[in-house]
Amino acid sequence: MTSRLERILNLDDFEQAARRHLPRPLMGYVSSVAEDGHTAQASRDAFEDHQFLPRALVNVSSIELERELLGRRYALPFGIAPMGISALSAFRGDRVLAQAAATAGIPMIVSGSSLTPMEDLAGEQGTDWFQAYLPGTPEEVEALLARVTRAGFRNLVITVDFAVPPNPETHRRHGFSSPLRPSLRLAWDGLVRPRWLFGTFLRTLVQDGMPHFENNAATRGVAVLSRNVNRDFSGRRHLDWSTLAHVRSHWSGNLVVKGILHPDDARRAVATGADGLIVSNHGGRQLDSTVAPLRMLPEVLKAVDGAVPVMIDGGFRRGSHVLKALALGADFVFLGRPFNYAASIGGDAGVARAVQLLAEEIERNMALLGVTRLAELGREQLRPARSVAGEHQAP
């Protein structure tokens, strides 16, 4: 395993390795983007809007990477975004991600669509961040919040860009459904990936039993493998700002709103009581042809005017990407898929390798920029790329 991971040189390498490891439906689920993929591509392209302007002959013998967020100091300026059904990608994947994050001193957000009970993921060797897709009624919301409180989480992330499920076209092309429907093709997809079949799926069945959706509500959900493929994502069309206000009134910890792109929504979230925002287009998985989070970050920052921390996710794969977001004013960056892929092929060691690679890129690039502390990052280290500058000057 060590030699295998040593061949991984950047976060994109994890995806290539995962394609050889994961069965077709699971890889299709994790890598899925909405429709024609324009949203996901826009997120990646946005990083090229900005170029670095380094300074020379700066003493960079000591570089600080720590970052404070919502009352806690983290070792690095990035964390692990929420990802559903990670326990199918890697054996006990949610625990792997939570424990590896705790070891690295970074946050990990438990997904409401995870297959491990939230109670098993909280604590010193786990995480204190939980992300929820809100149920449909006030009573169900209150019951879920009570459960999250009892479990010991202090940071609640509410994802607000999921009024309806996205177009299922990509999932269907890869044979994925939620729950997974038993079929001969599904069996074949597992058989041709024996390392995953024996090391993850069958090992899970033997040691933990059939995985269930554990955290969508206050009670346990359906099994992940079922003839009933209608997991309940209904009942969310009517949710509005009064729902967020209801959450605020029943949640005493930090409330973070994820899925913000419009500056007016940013202002309203803060006015409703949000303690932090995550600028996000859901990893390009929801509405195609949506604007990139990085391009909306300056407007969101201006809208909230320092009232709350502003975090961001979407397409981050390099240390240079993280530094560009921080230089533009983001307080923190979250990444999802690369850590999922890392857990799938390497477990704890895989996630640690992913953290190490990204941290080394950030530290190295800061040295080359002539920056020794994250607080020194600002727009003075950036210049618009020529094509972007030309667009801004066009009549």
mmCIF file of C-alpha atoms in Angstrom, residues 12 40-52 292-295 314-325 328 365 382-392:
data_model
loop_
_atom_site.group_PDB
_atom_site.id
_atom_site.type_symbol
_atom_site.label_atom_id
_atom_site.label_comp_id
_atom_site.label_asym_id
_atom_site.label_seq_id
_atom_site.Cartn_x
_atom_site.Cartn_y
_atom_site.Cartn_z
ATOM 1 C CA ASP A 12 -6.004 14.370 -9.324
ATOM 2 C CA ALA A 40 -18.113 21.713 -12.708
ATOM 3 C CA GLN A 41 -15.892 22.968 -15.515
ATOM 4 C CA ALA A 42 -16.629 26.587 -14.643
ATOM 5 C CA SER A 43 -15.414 25.951 -11.095
ATOM 6 C CA ARG A 44 -12.094 24.636 -12.388
ATOM 7 C CA ASP A 45 -11.726 27.359 -15.025
ATOM 8 C CA ALA A 46 -12.278 30.142 -12.481
ATOM 9 C CA PHE A 47 -8.887 29.528 -10.892
ATOM 10 C CA GLU A 48 -7.245 30.657 -14.121
ATOM 11 C CA ASP A 49 -8.891 34.087 -13.812
ATOM 12 C CA HIS A 50 -6.071 34.990 -11.432
ATOM 13 C CA GLN A 51 -2.294 34.826 -11.669
ATOM 14 C CA PHE A 52 0.217 35.181 -8.849
ATOM 15 C CA ALA A 292 -18.330 29.266 -10.204
ATOM 16 C CA PRO A 293 -18.083 29.865 -6.429
ATOM 17 C CA LEU A 294 -14.688 31.567 -6.817
ATOM 18 C CA ARG A 295 -16.194 34.140 -9.185
ATOM 19 C CA GLY A 314 -15.907 23.691 -5.614
ATOM 20 C CA GLY A 315 -13.188 22.280 -7.848
ATOM 21 C CA PHE A 316 -10.232 22.773 -5.502
ATOM 22 C CA ARG A 317 -7.408 20.370 -6.345
ATOM 23 C CA ARG A 318 -4.162 22.318 -5.892
ATOM 24 C CA GLY A 319 -2.485 24.324 -3.193
ATOM 25 C CA SER A 320 -2.460 27.213 -5.644
ATOM 26 C CA HIS A 321 -6.270 27.007 -5.812
ATOM 27 C CA VAL A 322 -6.518 27.242 -2.028
ATOM 28 C CA LEU A 323 -4.154 30.211 -1.918
ATOM 29 C CA LYS A 324 -6.088 32.081 -4.614
ATOM 30 C CA ALA A 325 -9.320 31.695 -2.641
ATOM 31 C CA LEU A 328 -9.472 36.811 -2.519
ATOM 32 C CA ASN A 365 3.700 28.062 -3.001
ATOM 33 C CA LEU A 382 -2.930 38.401 -7.525
ATOM 34 C CA ARG A 383 -3.321 39.910 -10.960
ATOM 35 C CA PRO A 384 -6.128 39.155 -13.419
ATOM 36 C CA ALA A 385 -5.226 36.826 -16.258
ATOM 37 C CA ARG A 386 -4.949 38.644 -19.581
ATOM 38 C CA SER A 387 -8.184 37.215 -21.014
ATOM 39 C CA VAL A 388 -10.124 38.243 -17.905
ATOM 40 C CA ALA A 389 -8.558 41.709 -17.891
ATOM 41 C CA GLY A 390 -9.520 42.115 -21.545
ATOM 42 C CA GLU A 391 -13.100 41.110 -20.806
ATOM 43 C CA HIS A 392 -13.291 43.694 -18.022
#
